[in-house]
Amino acid sequence: MLFKDRKAAGQVLASKLLDYANCPDVLVLALPRGGVPVAFEIAQALKAPLDVLVVRKLGVPDNPELAMGAIASGGVRIINQQIIDDIKITDEVIARVAAQEQRELERRESIYRGEEPFPELTGRKVILVDDGLATGATMWAAVIAVRQKTPQEIVIAVPIAAPETYQQLLPKVEKIVCISTPSKFYSVGMWYEDFPQTTDAEVHELLKKSIVISH
């Protein structure tokens, strides 16, 4: 299945999540930046609040798209030991990349949230949204970060996912809602007709717009 863009993908996903519509304990939590346009459509359809959980991939220095781990808000850090062992990445390299990504994580949190505190998750149904799952490292870090805050339920909602990543994450959450898990996955971007990089300004604007709508 080819999606026109992130907005269209979000609308399709929203139609699969209508059981969560008009529930006061539901929170849509997007992984910025690409997950925010998808999540915005879901939040609108469900009449639910929208917020962000900043997660940063720890990319292999010579191949930044390959995740050797990830960090998330709340001090969460996960490591893909298999990739680290295969490529023989040193602790010093991991520490350097993690420090660099921590600075970017804090910068983005400041831009997106300002002085607003992170939302209360205890007892809530949290829908974690991204524009797709490749290695799943960032989503797994997000799940760990959310689980620490004792939600009632965690739902992963993505338009597209690599089959092996889908299977790995399935037992980690209460539910995964995914439109397609193609056997020849390759990359998230190839399943969209239009897949530009989402900007910080777009994220900020959608979050602001969502607050107005939810009120």
PDB file of C-alpha atoms in Angstrom:
ATOM      1  CA  MET A   1       0.000   0.000   0.000  1.00  0.00           C
ATOM      2  CA  LEU A   2       1.360   3.396  -1.033  1.00  0.00           C
ATOM      3  CA  PHE A   3       0.315   6.402   1.066  1.00  0.00           C
ATOM      4  CA  LYS A   4      -0.061   9.834  -0.536  1.00  0.00           C
ATOM      5  CA  ASP A   5       1.632  11.558   2.411  1.00  0.00           C
ATOM      6  CA  ARG A   6       1.778  11.488   6.212  1.00  0.00           C
ATOM      7  CA  LYS A   7      -1.576  13.243   6.522  1.00  0.00           C
ATOM      8  CA  ALA A   8      -3.316  10.623   4.385  1.00  0.00           C
ATOM      9  CA  ALA A   9      -1.583   7.829   6.320  1.00  0.00           C
ATOM     10  CA  GLY A  10      -2.798   9.346   9.576  1.00  0.00           C
ATOM     11  CA  GLN A  11      -6.371   9.448   8.314  1.00  0.00           C
ATOM     12  CA  VAL A  12      -6.265   5.752   7.377  1.00  0.00           C
ATOM     13  CA  LEU A  13      -4.783   4.868  10.765  1.00  0.00           C
ATOM     14  CA  ALA A  14      -7.383   6.961  12.571  1.00  0.00           C
ATOM     15  CA  SER A  15     -10.162   4.902  10.981  1.00  0.00           C
ATOM     16  CA  LYS A  16      -8.666   1.799  12.670  1.00  0.00           C
ATOM     17  CA  LEU A  17      -8.560   3.457  16.103  1.00  0.00           C
ATOM     18  CA  LEU A  18     -12.143   4.661  16.488  1.00  0.00           C
ATOM     19  CA  ASP A  19     -12.678   2.450  19.547  1.00  0.00           C
ATOM     20  CA  TYR A  20     -10.576   5.068  21.358  1.00  0.00           C
ATOM     21  CA  ALA A  21     -12.667   8.064  20.225  1.00  0.00           C
ATOM     22  CA  ASN A  22     -14.104  10.429  22.842  1.00  0.00           C
ATOM     23  CA  CYS A  23     -12.330   8.627  25.704  1.00  0.00           C
ATOM     24  CA  PRO A  24     -11.116  11.110  28.349  1.00  0.00           C
ATOM     25  CA  ASP A  25      -8.158   8.917  29.347  1.00  0.00           C
ATOM     26  CA  VAL A  26      -6.679   8.615  25.811  1.00  0.00           C
ATOM     27  CA  LEU A  27      -3.511  10.518  24.872  1.00  0.00           C
ATOM     28  CA  VAL A  28      -1.947  10.516  21.405  1.00  0.00           C
ATOM     29  CA  LEU A  29       1.835  10.717  21.780  1.00  0.00           C
ATOM     30  CA  ALA A  30       3.829  11.338  18.613  1.00  0.00           C
ATOM     31  CA  LEU A  31       7.481  10.607  17.886  1.00  0.00           C
ATOM     32  CA  PRO A  32       8.804  13.787  16.268  1.00  0.00           C
ATOM     33  CA  ARG A  33       9.337  14.798  13.763  1.00  0.00           C
ATOM     34  CA  GLY A  34       7.764  12.530  11.143  1.00  0.00           C
ATOM     35  CA  GLY A  35       5.228  10.995  13.507  1.00  0.00           C
ATOM     36  CA  VAL A  36       3.558  14.318  14.311  1.00  0.00           C
ATOM     37  CA  PRO A  37       1.604  14.895  11.041  1.00  0.00           C
ATOM     38  CA  VAL A  38       0.348  11.291  11.278  1.00  0.00           C
ATOM     39  CA  ALA A  39      -0.578  11.653  14.953  1.00  0.00           C
ATOM     40  CA  PHE A  40      -2.321  14.996  14.390  1.00  0.00           C
ATOM     41  CA  GLU A  41      -4.896  13.319  12.134  1.00  0.00           C
ATOM     42  CA  ILE A  42      -5.445  10.563  14.705  1.00  0.00           C
ATOM     43  CA  ALA A  43      -5.867  13.037  17.569  1.00  0.00           C
ATOM     44  CA  GLN A  44      -8.387  15.052  15.556  1.00  0.00           C
ATOM     45  CA  ALA A  45     -10.432  11.987  14.630  1.00  0.00           C
ATOM     46  CA  LEU A  46     -10.440  10.639  18.202  1.00  0.00           C
ATOM     47  CA  LYS A  47     -10.984  14.086  19.770  1.00  0.00           C
ATOM     48  CA  ALA A  48      -7.960  13.342  21.948  1.00  0.00           C
ATOM     49  CA  PRO A  49      -5.079  15.534  23.139  1.00  0.00           C
ATOM     50  CA  LEU A  50      -1.801  15.384  21.209  1.00  0.00           C
ATOM     51  CA  ASP A  51       1.687  15.620  22.669  1.00  0.00           C
ATOM     52  CA  VAL A  52       5.196  14.515  21.722  1.00  0.00           C
ATOM     53  CA  LEU A  53       7.729  12.102  23.154  1.00  0.00           C
ATOM     54  CA  VAL A  54      11.172  13.077  21.915  1.00  0.00           C
ATOM     55  CA  VAL A  55      13.237  10.044  20.942  1.00  0.00           C
ATOM     56  CA  ARG A  56      16.600  10.129  19.208  1.00  0.00           C
ATOM     57  CA  LYS A  57      18.184   7.298  17.277  1.00  0.00           C
ATOM     58  CA  LEU A  58      21.831   6.555  18.047  1.00  0.00           C
ATOM     59  CA  GLY A  59      23.139   6.117  14.531  1.00  0.00           C
ATOM     60  CA  VAL A  60      26.304   4.235  13.623  1.00  0.00           C
ATOM     61  CA  PRO A  61      28.842   7.003  12.782  1.00  0.00           C
ATOM     62  CA  ASP A  62      29.640   5.702   9.285  1.00  0.00           C
ATOM     63  CA  ASN A  63      26.000   4.793   8.599  1.00  0.00           C
ATOM     64  CA  PRO A  64      23.696   7.176  10.541  1.00  0.00           C
ATOM     65  CA  GLU A  65      20.520   5.475   9.293  1.00  0.00           C
ATOM     66  CA  LEU A  66      21.542   2.246  11.030  1.00  0.00           C
ATOM     67  CA  ALA A  67      20.479   2.415  14.686  1.00  0.00           C
ATOM     68  CA  MET A  68      22.865   1.049  17.289  1.00  0.00           C
ATOM     69  CA  GLY A  69      20.388   2.226  19.917  1.00  0.00           C
ATOM     70  CA  ALA A  70      18.142   5.104  20.950  1.00  0.00           C
ATOM     71  CA  ILE A  71      17.465   7.561  23.770  1.00  0.00           C
ATOM     72  CA  ALA A  72      14.155   9.034  24.942  1.00  0.00           C
ATOM     73  CA  SER A  73      12.791  11.626  27.341  1.00  0.00           C
ATOM     74  CA  GLY A  74      13.168  10.568  30.956  1.00  0.00           C
ATOM     75  CA  GLY A  75      16.734   9.288  30.674  1.00  0.00           C
ATOM     76  CA  VAL A  76      15.870   6.137  28.695  1.00  0.00           C
ATOM     77  CA  ARG A  77      18.703   4.599  26.685  1.00  0.00           C
ATOM     78  CA  ILE A  78      18.606   1.311  24.795  1.00  0.00           C
ATOM     79  CA  ILE A  79      21.426  -0.373  22.902  1.00  0.00           C
ATOM     80  CA  ASN A  80      21.299  -2.819  19.980  1.00  0.00           C
ATOM     81  CA  GLN A  81      24.040  -5.141  21.189  1.00  0.00           C
ATOM     82  CA  GLN A  82      24.035  -7.246  18.019  1.00  0.00           C
ATOM     83  CA  ILE A  83      24.853  -4.274  15.790  1.00  0.00           C
ATOM     84  CA  ILE A  84      27.488  -3.034  18.243  1.00  0.00           C
ATOM     85  CA  ASP A  85      29.135  -6.474  18.326  1.00  0.00           C
ATOM     86  CA  ASP A  86      28.900  -6.978  14.548  1.00  0.00           C
ATOM     87  CA  ILE A  87      30.506  -3.617  13.722  1.00  0.00           C
ATOM     88  CA  LYS A  88      32.767  -3.619  16.802  1.00  0.00           C
ATOM     89  CA  ILE A  89      31.677  -0.198  18.059  1.00  0.00           C
ATOM     90  CA  THR A  90      33.582   0.996  21.130  1.00  0.00           C
ATOM     91  CA  ASP A  91      32.063   2.377  24.337  1.00  0.00           C
ATOM     92  CA  GLU A  92      33.719   5.720  23.580  1.00  0.00           C
ATOM     93  CA  VAL A  93      31.922   5.984  20.234  1.00  0.00           C
ATOM     94  CA  ILE A  94      28.568   5.100  21.832  1.00  0.00           C
ATOM     95  CA  ALA A  95      29.108   7.712  24.562  1.00  0.00           C
ATOM     96  CA  ARG A  96      30.045  10.400  22.019  1.00  0.00           C
ATOM     97  CA  VAL A  97      26.988   9.741  19.811  1.00  0.00           C
ATOM     98  CA  ALA A  98      24.687   9.524  22.863  1.00  0.00           C
ATOM     99  CA  ALA A  99      25.935  12.892  24.199  1.00  0.00           C
ATOM    100  CA  GLN A 100      25.405  14.523  20.806  1.00  0.00           C
ATOM    101  CA  GLU A 101      21.869  13.125  20.493  1.00  0.00           C
ATOM    102  CA  GLN A 102      21.058  14.089  24.114  1.00  0.00           C
ATOM    103  CA  ARG A 103      21.804  17.725  23.250  1.00  0.00           C
ATOM    104  CA  GLU A 104      19.492  17.510  20.236  1.00  0.00           C
ATOM    105  CA  LEU A 105      16.784  15.799  22.324  1.00  0.00           C
ATOM    106  CA  GLU A 106      16.887  18.636  24.871  1.00  0.00           C
ATOM    107  CA  ARG A 107      16.838  21.264  22.099  1.00  0.00           C
ATOM    108  CA  ARG A 108      13.740  19.728  20.541  1.00  0.00           C
ATOM    109  CA  GLU A 109      11.945  19.366  23.862  1.00  0.00           C
ATOM    110  CA  SER A 110      12.535  23.054  24.481  1.00  0.00           C
ATOM    111  CA  ILE A 111      11.175  24.019  21.038  1.00  0.00           C
ATOM    112  CA  TYR A 112       8.117  21.760  21.110  1.00  0.00           C
ATOM    113  CA  ARG A 113       7.091  21.995  24.741  1.00  0.00           C
ATOM    114  CA  GLY A 114       8.714  25.152  26.074  1.00  0.00           C
ATOM    115  CA  GLU A 115       8.005  25.342  29.796  1.00  0.00           C
ATOM    116  CA  GLU A 116       5.029  22.972  29.612  1.00  0.00           C
ATOM    117  CA  PRO A 117       5.540  19.831  31.733  1.00  0.00           C
ATOM    118  CA  PHE A 118       5.375  16.361  30.227  1.00  0.00           C
ATOM    119  CA  PRO A 119       1.772  15.063  30.413  1.00  0.00           C
ATOM    120  CA  GLU A 120       0.663  12.720  33.182  1.00  0.00           C
ATOM    121  CA  LEU A 121       0.507   9.146  31.823  1.00  0.00           C
ATOM    122  CA  THR A 122      -0.499   7.161  34.914  1.00  0.00           C
ATOM    123  CA  GLY A 123      -3.634   5.131  34.188  1.00  0.00           C
ATOM    124  CA  ARG A 124      -4.024   6.516  30.672  1.00  0.00           C
ATOM    125  CA  LYS A 125      -4.354   4.802  27.299  1.00  0.00           C
ATOM    126  CA  VAL A 126      -1.344   6.032  25.341  1.00  0.00           C
ATOM    127  CA  ILE A 127      -1.266   5.769  21.542  1.00  0.00           C
ATOM    128  CA  LEU A 128       2.342   6.006  20.340  1.00  0.00           C
ATOM    129  CA  VAL A 129       2.539   7.171  16.724  1.00  0.00           C
ATOM    130  CA  ASP A 130       5.291   7.314  14.111  1.00  0.00           C
ATOM    131  CA  ASP A 131       5.289   7.457  10.303  1.00  0.00           C
ATOM    132  CA  GLY A 132       6.726   3.929  10.087  1.00  0.00           C
ATOM    133  CA  LEU A 133       8.902   1.313  11.780  1.00  0.00           C
ATOM    134  CA  ALA A 134      12.192   0.211  10.254  1.00  0.00           C
ATOM    135  CA  THR A 135      14.582  -1.084  12.971  1.00  0.00           C
ATOM    136  CA  GLY A 136      12.104  -0.119  15.711  1.00  0.00           C
ATOM    137  CA  ALA A 137      14.877   1.212  17.994  1.00  0.00           C
ATOM    138  CA  THR A 138      13.250   4.611  18.563  1.00  0.00           C
ATOM    139  CA  MET A 139       9.801   3.114  19.127  1.00  0.00           C
ATOM    140  CA  TRP A 140      11.202   0.589  21.601  1.00  0.00           C
ATOM    141  CA  ALA A 141      12.870   3.435  23.519  1.00  0.00           C
ATOM    142  CA  ALA A 142       9.528   5.280  23.478  1.00  0.00           C
ATOM    143  CA  VAL A 143       7.709   2.222  24.846  1.00  0.00           C
ATOM    144  CA  ILE A 144      10.225   1.896  27.705  1.00  0.00           C
ATOM    145  CA  ALA A 145       9.913   5.622  28.513  1.00  0.00           C
ATOM    146  CA  VAL A 146       6.097   5.444  28.587  1.00  0.00           C
ATOM    147  CA  ARG A 147       5.969   2.151  30.513  1.00  0.00           C
ATOM    148  CA  GLN A 148       7.968   3.762  33.338  1.00  0.00           C
ATOM    149  CA  LYS A 149       5.041   6.145  33.871  1.00  0.00           C
ATOM    150  CA  THR A 150       2.510   3.329  34.531  1.00  0.00           C
ATOM    151  CA  PRO A 151      -0.085   3.830  31.779  1.00  0.00           C
ATOM    152  CA  GLN A 152      -3.176   1.626  31.609  1.00  0.00           C
ATOM    153  CA  GLU A 153      -2.444   0.624  28.005  1.00  0.00           C
ATOM    154  CA  ILE A 154       0.154   1.304  25.302  1.00  0.00           C
ATOM    155  CA  VAL A 155      -0.910   1.113  21.664  1.00  0.00           C
ATOM    156  CA  ILE A 156       1.615   1.514  18.824  1.00  0.00           C
ATOM    157  CA  ALA A 157       0.011   3.038  15.728  1.00  0.00           C
ATOM    158  CA  VAL A 158       2.016   3.171  12.483  1.00  0.00           C
ATOM    159  CA  PRO A 159       1.073   3.096   8.800  1.00  0.00           C
ATOM    160  CA  ILE A 160       3.907   0.785   7.772  1.00  0.00           C
ATOM    161  CA  ALA A 161       6.375  -1.548   9.486  1.00  0.00           C
ATOM    162  CA  ALA A 162       9.110  -4.032   8.669  1.00  0.00           C
ATOM    163  CA  PRO A 163       7.632  -7.480   9.471  1.00  0.00           C
ATOM    164  CA  GLU A 164      10.436  -8.527  11.832  1.00  0.00           C
ATOM    165  CA  THR A 165      10.206  -5.233  13.738  1.00  0.00           C
ATOM    166  CA  TYR A 166       6.443  -5.629  14.051  1.00  0.00           C
ATOM    167  CA  GLN A 167       6.903  -9.121  15.506  1.00  0.00           C
ATOM    168  CA  GLN A 168       9.606  -7.957  17.930  1.00  0.00           C
ATOM    169  CA  LEU A 169       7.426  -5.135  19.315  1.00  0.00           C
ATOM    170  CA  LEU A 170       4.141  -7.065  19.404  1.00  0.00           C
ATOM    171  CA  PRO A 171       4.693  -8.674  22.844  1.00  0.00           C
ATOM    172  CA  LYS A 172       6.022  -5.408  24.318  1.00  0.00           C
ATOM    173  CA  VAL A 173       2.701  -3.511  24.166  1.00  0.00           C
ATOM    174  CA  GLU A 174      -1.017  -4.162  24.546  1.00  0.00           C
ATOM    175  CA  LYS A 175      -1.752  -3.590  20.857  1.00  0.00           C
ATOM    176  CA  ILE A 176      -0.180  -2.610  17.529  1.00  0.00           C
ATOM    177  CA  VAL A 177      -2.329  -1.012  14.845  1.00  0.00           C
ATOM    178  CA  CYS A 178      -0.462  -1.140  11.524  1.00  0.00           C
ATOM    179  CA  ILE A 179      -1.841  -0.881   7.998  1.00  0.00           C
ATOM    180  CA  SER A 180       0.851  -2.847   6.191  1.00  0.00           C
ATOM    181  CA  THR A 181       3.898  -5.046   6.936  1.00  0.00           C
ATOM    182  CA  PRO A 182       5.338  -5.718   3.451  1.00  0.00           C
ATOM    183  CA  SER A 183       7.834  -8.570   3.158  1.00  0.00           C
ATOM    184  CA  LYS A 184      10.075  -6.422   0.923  1.00  0.00           C
ATOM    185  CA  PHE A 185      10.193  -3.407   3.225  1.00  0.00           C
ATOM    186  CA  TYR A 186      13.471  -1.589   2.329  1.00  0.00           C
ATOM    187  CA  SER A 187      12.627   1.785   3.984  1.00  0.00           C
ATOM    188  CA  VAL A 188       9.736   3.802   5.415  1.00  0.00           C
ATOM    189  CA  GLY A 189       9.995   6.522   2.760  1.00  0.00           C
ATOM    190  CA  MET A 190       9.418   4.234  -0.209  1.00  0.00           C
ATOM    191  CA  TRP A 191       5.830   3.614   0.974  1.00  0.00           C
ATOM    192  CA  TYR A 192       4.898   7.287   0.591  1.00  0.00           C
ATOM    193  CA  GLU A 193       4.387   9.227  -2.631  1.00  0.00           C
ATOM    194  CA  ASP A 194       5.360  12.434  -0.845  1.00  0.00           C
ATOM    195  CA  PHE A 195       7.828  12.076   2.049  1.00  0.00           C
ATOM    196  CA  PRO A 196       9.587  15.376   2.798  1.00  0.00           C
ATOM    197  CA  GLN A 197      11.406  15.878   6.082  1.00  0.00           C
ATOM    198  CA  THR A 198       9.044  17.313   8.688  1.00  0.00           C
ATOM    199  CA  THR A 199      10.402  20.574  10.121  1.00  0.00           C
ATOM    200  CA  ASP A 200      10.481  21.824  13.718  1.00  0.00           C
ATOM    201  CA  ALA A 201       8.171  24.653  12.632  1.00  0.00           C
ATOM    202  CA  GLU A 202       5.585  22.171  11.292  1.00  0.00           C
ATOM    203  CA  VAL A 203       5.705  20.177  14.537  1.00  0.00           C
ATOM    204  CA  HIS A 204       5.239  23.315  16.627  1.00  0.00           C
ATOM    205  CA  GLU A 205       2.350  24.499  14.444  1.00  0.00           C
ATOM    206  CA  LEU A 206       0.503  21.155  14.574  1.00  0.00           C
ATOM    207  CA  LEU A 207       0.881  20.927  18.348  1.00  0.00           C
ATOM    208  CA  LYS A 208      -0.462  24.476  18.731  1.00  0.00           C
ATOM    209  CA  LYS A 209      -3.346  23.758  16.357  1.00  0.00           C
ATOM    210  CA  SER A 210      -4.180  20.536  18.218  1.00  0.00           C
ATOM    211  CA  ILE A 211      -4.474  22.397  21.548  1.00  0.00           C
ATOM    212  CA  VAL A 212      -6.971  24.820  19.990  1.00  0.00           C
ATOM    213  CA  ILE A 213      -9.027  21.938  18.517  1.00  0.00           C
ATOM    214  CA  SER A 214      -9.032  19.869  21.742  1.00  0.00           C
ATOM    215  CA  HIS A 215     -10.279  22.878  23.695  1.00  0.00           C
TER     216      HIS A 215
END
